[in-house]
CSV table of C-alpha atoms and ligand atoms in Angstrom, one decimal:
chain,number,residue,atom,x,y,z
A,1,UNK,CA,0.1,0.1,0.1
A,2,UNK,CA,1.1,3.4,-0.8
A,3,UNK,CA,2.0,5.8,1.8
A,4,UNK,CA,0.0,9.3,2.2
A,5,UNK,CA,0.8,11.2,-0.6
A,6,UNK,CA,0.7,15.0,-0.9
A,7,UNK,CA,0.1,16.8,-4.0
A,8,UNK,CA,2.9,19.2,-5.1
A,9,UNK,CA,0.6,22.3,-5.6
A,10,UNK,CA,-0.1,22.3,-2.0
A,11,UNK,CA,3.2,23.3,-1.6
A,12,UNK,CA,3.9,25.1,-4.7
A,13,UNK,CA,7.1,25.5,-6.6
A,14,UNK,CA,9.0,27.6,-4.1
A,15,UNK,CA,7.7,25.6,-1.0
A,16,UNK,CA,8.8,22.5,-2.6
A,17,UNK,CA,12.3,23.6,-3.4
A,18,UNK,CA,12.4,24.7,0.2
A,19,UNK,CA,11.1,21.5,1.4
A,20,UNK,CA,13.5,19.2,-0.5
A,21,UNK,CA,16.8,21.5,-0.1
A,22,UNK,CA,16.2,22.3,3.6
A,23,UNK,CA,19.1,21.9,5.9
A,24,UNK,CA,21.8,21.5,3.3
A,25,UNK,CA,25.0,22.2,4.6
A,26,UNK,CA,28.1,23.4,2.3
A,27,UNK,CA,31.3,21.6,2.6
A,28,UNK,CA,33.5,22.8,0.0
A,29,UNK,CA,35.7,26.0,0.3
A,30,UNK,CA,34.9,26.5,-3.4
A,31,UNK,CA,31.2,27.1,-2.5
A,32,UNK,CA,30.6,30.8,-1.7
A,33,UNK,CA,26.9,30.6,-2.1
A,34,UNK,CA,24.4,27.6,-2.5
A,35,UNK,CA,20.5,27.5,-3.0
A,36,UNK,CA,18.6,30.8,-2.6
A,37,UNK,CA,19.7,33.5,-4.9
A,38,UNK,CA,19.7,34.0,-8.3
A,39,UNK,CA,23.0,32.2,-9.0
A,40,UNK,CA,25.1,30.1,-6.9
A,41,UNK,CA,28.8,31.8,-6.0
A,42,UNK,CA,31.8,29.6,-6.5
A,43,UNK,CA,35.3,30.7,-5.9
A,44,UNK,CA,38.1,28.9,-7.7
A,45,UNK,CA,41.6,30.5,-7.4
A,46,UNK,CA,44.7,28.4,-8.8
A,47,UNK,CA,42.7,25.4,-10.0
A,48,UNK,CA,41.3,24.7,-13.5
A,49,UNK,CA,37.3,24.4,-13.4
A,50,UNK,CA,35.4,21.1,-14.8
A,51,UNK,CA,32.1,21.1,-15.8
A,52,UNK,CA,30.1,18.0,-17.2
A,53,UNK,CA,26.1,17.8,-17.5
A,54,UNK,CA,23.7,15.0,-18.0
A,55,UNK,CA,20.2,14.7,-19.2
A,56,UNK,CA,17.8,11.9,-18.0
A,57,UNK,CA,14.2,11.1,-19.4
A,58,UNK,CA,11.7,9.0,-18.0
A,59,UNK,CA,11.2,6.3,-20.6
A,60,UNK,CA,14.3,6.9,-22.4
A,61,UNK,CA,16.9,6.5,-19.7
A,62,UNK,CA,15.0,5.0,-16.9
A,63,UNK,CA,11.7,2.8,-16.2
A,64,UNK,CA,10.1,3.6,-12.8
A,65,UNK,CA,8.5,0.3,-12.9
A,66,UNK,CA,11.4,-1.3,-11.4
A,67,UNK,CA,13.8,1.8,-10.4
A,68,UNK,CA,13.2,3.0,-7.0
A,69,UNK,CA,13.3,6.8,-6.9
A,70,UNK,CA,15.9,6.9,-4.3
A,71,UNK,CA,17.9,4.8,-6.5
A,72,UNK,CA,17.3,6.9,-9.5
A,73,UNK,CA,18.5,10.2,-7.5
A,74,UNK,CA,21.5,8.4,-6.2
A,75,UNK,CA,22.7,7.1,-9.7
A,76,UNK,CA,21.8,10.5,-11.6
A,77,UNK,CA,24.2,12.2,-9.2
A,78,UNK,CA,27.0,9.4,-9.0
A,79,UNK,CA,27.2,9.1,-12.8
A,80,UNK,CA,28.1,12.9,-12.8
A,81,UNK,CA,30.8,12.6,-10.2
A,82,UNK,CA,32.1,9.9,-12.4
A,83,UNK,CA,32.8,11.9,-15.3
A,84,UNK,CA,34.8,14.3,-12.9
A,85,UNK,CA,36.8,11.5,-11.6
A,86,UNK,CA,37.3,10.3,-15.2
A,87,UNK,CA,39.4,13.7,-15.6
A,88,UNK,CA,41.1,12.9,-12.5
A,89,UNK,CA,39.5,15.9,-10.9
A,90,UNK,CA,37.3,16.2,-7.7
A,91,UNK,CA,33.4,16.8,-7.9
A,92,UNK,CA,32.6,19.9,-5.6
A,93,UNK,CA,29.3,21.2,-6.8
A,94,UNK,CA,26.0,20.1,-8.5
A,95,UNK,CA,22.8,21.8,-9.8
A,96,UNK,CA,19.7,19.7,-10.1
A,97,UNK,CA,16.7,20.7,-12.6
A,98,UNK,CA,13.7,18.7,-12.7
A,99,UNK,CA,10.7,18.6,-15.1
A,100,UNK,CA,7.9,16.9,-13.0
A,101,UNK,CA,4.6,15.6,-14.4
A,102,UNK,CA,1.3,15.7,-12.5
A,103,UNK,CA,1.4,12.3,-11.5
A,104,UNK,CA,4.6,12.9,-9.1
A,105,UNK,CA,3.7,14.0,-5.4
A,106,UNK,CA,5.9,15.6,-2.7
A,107,UNK,CA,6.7,12.1,-1.4
A,108,UNK,CA,8.2,11.0,-4.8
A,109,UNK,CA,10.3,14.0,-5.1
A,110,UNK,CA,11.5,13.4,-1.1
A,111,UNK,CA,12.4,9.8,-2.1
A,112,UNK,CA,14.4,11.3,-5.6
A,113,UNK,CA,16.2,14.1,-3.3
A,114,UNK,CA,17.0,11.3,-0.4
A,115,UNK,CA,18.9,9.6,-3.2
A,116,UNK,CA,20.7,12.7,-4.4
A,117,UNK,CA,21.7,14.1,-0.9
A,118,UNK,CA,22.9,10.6,0.0
A,119,UNK,CA,25.3,10.7,-3.0
A,120,UNK,CA,26.1,14.4,-2.2
A,121,UNK,CA,27.1,13.2,1.4
A,122,UNK,CA,29.0,10.3,0.6
A,123,UNK,CA,31.2,12.0,-2.3
A,124,UNK,CA,31.6,15.3,-0.4
A,125,UNK,CA,29.7,17.4,-3.1
A,126,UNK,CA,27.6,20.4,-2.4
A,127,UNK,CA,24.1,20.8,-3.8
A,128,UNK,CA,24.0,24.4,-4.9
A,129,UNK,CA,21.2,25.0,-7.3
A,130,UNK,CA,18.9,23.9,-9.7
A,131,UNK,CA,15.5,24.7,-11.4
A,132,UNK,CA,12.2,23.3,-11.2
A,133,UNK,CA,9.4,23.1,-13.8
A,134,UNK,CA,6.5,21.2,-15.2
A,135,UNK,CA,6.8,18.2,-17.6
A,136,UNK,CA,4.0,16.8,-19.7
A,137,UNK,CA,5.8,13.5,-20.2
A,138,UNK,CA,7.0,12.1,-16.9
A,139,UNK,CA,9.9,13.1,-14.9
A,140,UNK,CA,13.0,14.9,-16.5
A,141,UNK,CA,16.1,15.0,-14.2
A,142,UNK,CA,19.3,17.1,-15.5
A,143,UNK,CA,22.2,17.6,-13.3
A,144,UNK,CA,25.5,19.6,-13.9
A,145,UNK,CA,28.3,18.7,-11.8
A,146,UNK,CA,31.3,21.1,-11.3
A,147,UNK,CA,34.7,20.2,-10.0
A,148,UNK,CA,38.4,21.2,-10.0
A,149,UNK,CA,42.0,19.7,-10.4
A,150,UNK,CA,45.3,21.2,-10.8
A,151,UNK,CA,46.1,22.0,-14.4
A,152,UNK,CA,49.0,19.5,-14.5
A,153,UNK,CA,46.7,16.5,-13.1
A,154,UNK,CA,44.1,16.7,-15.5
A,155,UNK,CA,44.0,13.7,-17.7
A,156,UNK,CA,42.3,13.9,-21.3
A,157,UNK,CA,41.6,11.2,-23.4
A,158,UNK,CA,44.0,12.2,-26.0
A,159,UNK,CA,47.5,11.5,-24.0
A,160,UNK,CA,47.6,7.7,-24.7
A,161,UNK,CA,51.1,6.8,-26.2
A,162,UNK,CA,52.5,3.6,-28.3
A,163,UNK,CA,53.6,0.9,-25.5
A,164,UNK,CA,51.3,2.4,-23.0
A,165,UNK,CA,49.2,-0.4,-20.6
A,166,UNK,CA,45.8,-0.4,-20.9
A,167,UNK,CA,43.9,-0.9,-17.6
A,168,UNK,CA,40.6,-1.1,-16.3
A,169,UNK,CA,39.2,-0.9,-12.6
A,170,UNK,CA,36.5,-3.2,-11.0
A,171,UNK,CA,34.8,-5.7,-13.6
A,172,UNK,CA,32.5,-5.1,-16.7
A,173,UNK,CA,29.2,-6.3,-18.0
A,174,UNK,CA,27.3,-6.9,-14.5
A,175,UNK,CA,25.2,-3.5,-14.9
A,176,UNK,CA,24.1,-4.5,-18.4
A,177,UNK,CA,23.1,-8.1,-17.1
A,178,UNK,CA,21.3,-6.3,-14.5
A,179,UNK,CA,19.4,-4.4,-16.6
A,180,UNK,CA,18.7,-7.7,-18.4
A,181,UNK,CA,17.6,-9.5,-15.4
A,182,UNK,CA,15.2,-6.4,-14.5
A,183,UNK,CA,13.5,-6.3,-17.8
A,184,UNK,CA,13.0,-9.9,-17.7
A,185,UNK,CA,11.3,-9.7,-14.2
A,186,UNK,CA,9.3,-6.8,-15.1
A,187,UNK,CA,7.8,-8.7,-18.1
A,188,UNK,CA,7.1,-11.7,-15.9
A,189,UNK,CA,5.3,-9.9,-13.5
A,190,UNK,CA,3.2,-8.3,-15.7
A,191,UNK,CA,-0.4,-8.5,-14.6
A,192,UNK,CA,0.4,-10.4,-11.3
A,193,UNK,CA,-0.3,-9.3,-7.8
A,194,UNK,CA,2.2,-10.3,-5.5
A,195,UNK,CA,4.9,-11.2,-7.8
A,196,UNK,CA,8.6,-11.8,-6.2
A,197,UNK,CA,11.4,-11.2,-8.7
A,198,UNK,CA,13.9,-13.9,-8.9
A,199,UNK,CA,16.9,-11.7,-7.8
A,200,UNK,CA,18.6,-14.7,-5.8
A,201,UNK,CA,22.1,-14.9,-6.1
A,202,UNK,CA,21.9,-12.2,-8.7
A,203,UNK,CA,22.1,-9.3,-6.0
A,204,UNK,CA,25.3,-8.0,-7.5
A,205,UNK,CA,23.9,-7.3,-10.8
A,206,UNK,CA,20.7,-5.5,-9.8
A,207,UNK,CA,23.2,-3.5,-7.5
A,208,UNK,CA,25.3,-2.8,-10.3
A,209,UNK,CA,22.5,-1.6,-12.5
A,210,UNK,CA,20.7,0.4,-9.7
A,211,UNK,CA,23.3,1.9,-7.5
A,212,UNK,CA,26.5,2.0,-9.4
A,213,UNK,CA,29.4,3.8,-7.5
A,214,UNK,CA,32.0,6.3,-9.1
A,215,UNK,CA,35.5,5.0,-8.6
A,216,UNK,CA,36.8,8.0,-6.3
A,217,UNK,CA,38.8,5.3,-4.5
A,218,UNK,CA,40.6,4.3,-7.6
A,219,UNK,CA,41.5,8.0,-8.5
A,220,UNK,CA,42.8,8.3,-4.9
A,221,UNK,CA,45.0,4.9,-5.3
A,222,UNK,CA,46.5,6.2,-8.4
A,223,UNK,CA,47.7,9.4,-6.6
A,224,UNK,CA,48.7,7.6,-3.5
A,225,UNK,CA,51.0,5.4,-5.9
A,226,UNK,CA,52.1,8.5,-7.7
A,227,UNK,CA,50.8,7.4,-10.9
A,228,UNK,CA,49.6,10.1,-13.5
A,229,UNK,CA,47.4,8.2,-16.1
A,230,UNK,CA,48.3,9.5,-19.6
A,231,UNK,CA,44.7,9.0,-20.9
A,232,UNK,CA,41.4,8.0,-18.9
A,233,UNK,CA,37.7,8.1,-19.3
A,234,UNK,CA,34.7,6.3,-17.4
A,235,UNK,CA,33.2,3.2,-19.1
A,236,UNK,CA,29.6,4.3,-19.5
A,237,UNK,CA,28.8,3.1,-23.0
A,238,UNK,CA,30.8,0.0,-22.9
A,239,UNK,CA,34.6,-1.0,-23.1
A,240,UNK,CA,34.8,-1.1,-27.1
A,241,UNK,CA,33.2,2.1,-27.6
A,242,UNK,CA,35.2,3.8,-25.0
A,243,UNK,CA,38.6,2.3,-26.2
A,244,UNK,CA,38.0,3.5,-29.7
A,245,UNK,CA,37.4,7.0,-28.2
A,246,UNK,CA,40.7,6.9,-26.4
A,247,UNK,CA,42.5,5.8,-29.4
A,248,UNK,CA,40.9,7.9,-32.0
A,249,UNK,CA,41.6,11.2,-29.5
A,250,UNK,CA,45.2,9.7,-29.1
A,251,UNK,CA,45.8,8.7,-32.6
A,252,UNK,CA,46.8,5.4,-31.8
A,253,UNK,CA,45.9,1.6,-32.1
A,254,UNK,CA,45.3,-0.9,-29.4
A,255,UNK,CA,45.5,-4.6,-28.6
A,256,UNK,CA,43.5,-6.1,-25.6
A,257,UNK,CA,43.5,-9.6,-24.6
A,258,UNK,CA,40.1,-11.4,-24.1
A,259,UNK,CA,41.2,-13.7,-21.1
A,260,UNK,CA,42.1,-10.5,-19.5
A,261,UNK,CA,38.6,-8.6,-19.3
A,262,UNK,CA,37.5,-8.7,-15.8
A,263,UNK,CA,34.2,-10.4,-15.3
A,264,UNK,CA,32.1,-11.1,-12.3
A,265,UNK,CA,30.8,-14.8,-11.8
A,266,UNK,CA,27.4,-13.6,-11.4
A,267,UNK,CA,27.5,-11.8,-14.6
A,268,UNK,CA,28.8,-15.2,-16.3
A,269,UNK,CA,26.0,-17.1,-14.7
A,270,UNK,CA,23.4,-14.6,-16.2
A,271,UNK,CA,24.9,-14.5,-19.5
A,272,UNK,CA,24.6,-18.2,-19.8
A,273,UNK,CA,21.1,-18.1,-18.6
A,274,UNK,CA,20.0,-15.6,-21.4
A,275,UNK,CA,22.4,-17.4,-24.0
A,276,UNK,CA,24.4,-14.5,-24.6
A,277,UNK,CA,28.2,-14.2,-25.1
A,278,UNK,CA,29.8,-13.3,-22.2
A,279,UNK,CA,32.5,-11.2,-23.7
A,280,UNK,CA,30.1,-9.2,-26.1
A,281,UNK,CA,28.0,-8.4,-22.8
A,282,UNK,CA,31.3,-6.9,-21.0
A,283,UNK,CA,32.6,-5.1,-24.2
A,284,UNK,CA,29.4,-3.6,-25.2
A,285,UNK,CA,27.2,-3.6,-22.2
A,286,UNK,CA,27.1,-0.2,-20.5
A,287,UNK,CA,26.6,1.6,-17.4
A,288,UNK,CA,29.6,-0.1,-15.7
A,289,UNK,CA,31.2,3.5,-14.5
A,290,UNK,CA,34.3,1.7,-14.0
A,291,UNK,CA,37.4,3.8,-15.4
A,292,UNK,CA,39.3,2.8,-18.4
A,293,UNK,CA,43.0,4.3,-18.4
A,294,UNK,CA,46.4,4.1,-19.7
A,295,UNK,CA,49.6,4.4,-18.1
A,296,UNK,CA,53.4,4.4,-19.0
A,297,UNK,CA,55.0,1.0,-19.4
A,298,UNK,CA,57.3,1.5,-16.6
A,299,UNK,CA,54.4,1.7,-14.1
A,300,UNK,CA,53.7,-2.0,-14.7
A,301,UNK,CA,54.9,-3.3,-11.3
A,302,UNK,CA,53.0,-0.5,-9.4
A,303,UNK,CA,49.9,-0.7,-11.2
A,304,UNK,CA,49.9,-4.8,-10.6
A,305,UNK,CA,50.1,-4.2,-6.8
A,306,UNK,CA,47.0,-2.0,-6.7
A,307,UNK,CA,43.8,-4.4,-6.2
A,308,UNK,CA,41.0,-3.7,-8.2
A,309,UNK,CA,42.9,-2.6,-11.3
A,310,UNK,CA,43.6,-5.0,-14.3
A,311,UNK,CA,45.9,-4.4,-17.3
A,312,UNK,CA,44.1,-5.7,-20.2
A,313,UNK,CA,46.4,-4.7,-23.2
A,314,UNK,CA,48.5,-2.1,-24.5
A,315,UNK,CA,48.4,1.0,-27.0
A,316,UNK,CA,50.1,0.4,-30.5
A,317,UNK,CA,50.8,2.3,-33.2
A,318,UNK,CA,47.6,3.6,-35.1
A,319,UNK,CA,48.5,1.7,-38.1
A,320,UNK,CA,47.9,-1.7,-36.3
A,321,UNK,CA,44.4,-0.5,-35.6
A,322,UNK,CA,42.3,-1.5,-32.7
A,323,UNK,CA,41.8,-5.5,-31.9
A,324,UNK,CA,41.1,-7.9,-29.4
A,325,UNK,CA,43.2,-11.0,-29.0
A,326,UNK,CA,40.8,-13.8,-28.3
A,327,UNK,CA,41.7,-17.0,-26.4
A,328,UNK,CA,42.7,-19.2,-29.3
A,329,UNK,CA,45.1,-16.2,-30.3
A,330,UNK,CA,42.7,-14.8,-33.0
A,331,UNK,CA,42.8,-11.1,-33.6
A,332,UNK,CA,39.4,-9.6,-33.9
A,333,UNK,CA,38.9,-6.0,-34.8
A,334,UNK,CA,37.2,-3.7,-32.5
A,335,UNK,CA,34.2,-1.9,-34.0
A,336,UNK,CA,32.2,1.2,-33.2
A,337,UNK,CA,29.3,-1.1,-32.5
A,338,UNK,CA,31.5,-3.2,-30.3
A,339,UNK,CA,32.9,-6.7,-30.3
A,340,UNK,CA,30.9,-8.8,-32.9
A,341,UNK,CA,31.7,-12.5,-32.4
A,342,UNK,CA,29.6,-13.5,-35.2
A,343,UNK,CA,31.8,-11.5,-37.7
B,401,ADP,P1,14.8,31.2,-10.9
B,401,ADP,O1,13.6,32.0,-10.8
B,401,ADP,O2,16.0,32.3,-11.0
B,401,ADP,O3,14.8,30.3,-12.1
B,401,ADP,P2,14.0,29.6,-8.8
B,401,ADP,O4,13.2,30.3,-8.2
B,401,ADP,O5,13.7,28.7,-9.8
B,401,ADP,O6,14.9,30.8,-9.4
B,401,ADP,O7,15.2,28.9,-7.7
B,401,ADP,C1,15.4,29.7,-6.4
B,401,ADP,C2,16.5,29.0,-5.9
B,401,ADP,O8,16.4,27.7,-5.8
B,401,ADP,C3,17.7,29.0,-7.0
B,401,ADP,O9,18.7,29.1,-6.0
B,401,ADP,C4,17.7,27.8,-7.2
B,401,ADP,O10,19.1,27.5,-7.9
B,401,ADP,C5,17.2,26.8,-6.5
B,401,ADP,N1,16.5,25.6,-7.0
B,401,ADP,C6,15.4,25.5,-7.8
B,401,ADP,N2,15.2,24.4,-8.0
B,401,ADP,C7,15.8,23.7,-7.5
B,401,ADP,C8,16.1,22.1,-7.7
B,401,ADP,N3,15.3,21.5,-8.1
B,401,ADP,N4,16.9,21.5,-6.7
B,401,ADP,C9,17.8,22.5,-6.0
B,401,ADP,N5,17.8,23.8,-6.0
B,401,ADP,C10,16.7,24.4,-6.8
B,402,MG,MG1,13.8,28.4,-11.7
């Protein structure tokens, strides 16, 4: 049974904003003024300022039949933080803009904001503003993230060089398998009253899809080990696509090895259940929010000693193109659509 629901019109736009943002404390020295005036005021002295923005539309980017609003809020914020970490920067502020359709209540928005606020709390980011308006087609969320980094620490996509090692954090394909699982259970639940989804033994997949984390820890580990990546990005569209981005921006080729791609056992079990090629899922499944980066060859020992980072291949001269070496030693070109085992 749904709890008591309050119509947004009972608070009005300003009342809603006040309600959702009450008690927000500012933590970053760069935040001079947060919510409450015509602009937020930020002060950055010596450092470079980085900005990233994301737009999420109900029915296109998320499905509220299986995504809880709190998780949606958390994920919307975290994927923006991930973009900042992918530049080796620190996220400091976000603005949150909402388009809200009639079927949403104050309680729904509270749930969304509890997720956004939790993410800000955990990652040390200040919520400094936004905009609130009416939507005619579901929920629209746009988050802009602002952060900083010393000029000489920023890592672009374009810095990879021949012989650099290609590294990834965590494991790949689980978020995509989580999505397949949630979609399957959604279809199975249609029209049933007390449906219990079959998530047992697959909790990791569901969590990776619904509550991803940004790899702040990896950025910190790299800094501690005094490793400056030559190129980096976060894996939101799948490894194939991101590798091609780095190689294109850096004007290089690459070789990666199928047997080195990190994959969790739950991902493997799910792929088998769905009769899907596991490596395809890991290469092309999106939303892992792991980091893909390159380091100079001489960092090999240091990189190997950091848990949760795997060397999956190396950068080559551009003339060699981008390819994956399979378990039996065959070279398969990596394509924009990702790796296709049937080719
Ligand atoms: P304006 O009329 O200039 O757009 P608003 O009345 O929309 O200003 O916003 C008032 C204040 O509340 C501003 O500081 C704005 O950044 C903030 N704000 C508006 N919507 C949101 C939101 N959804 N989340 C957080 N802050 C918001
Ligand atoms: Mg406004």
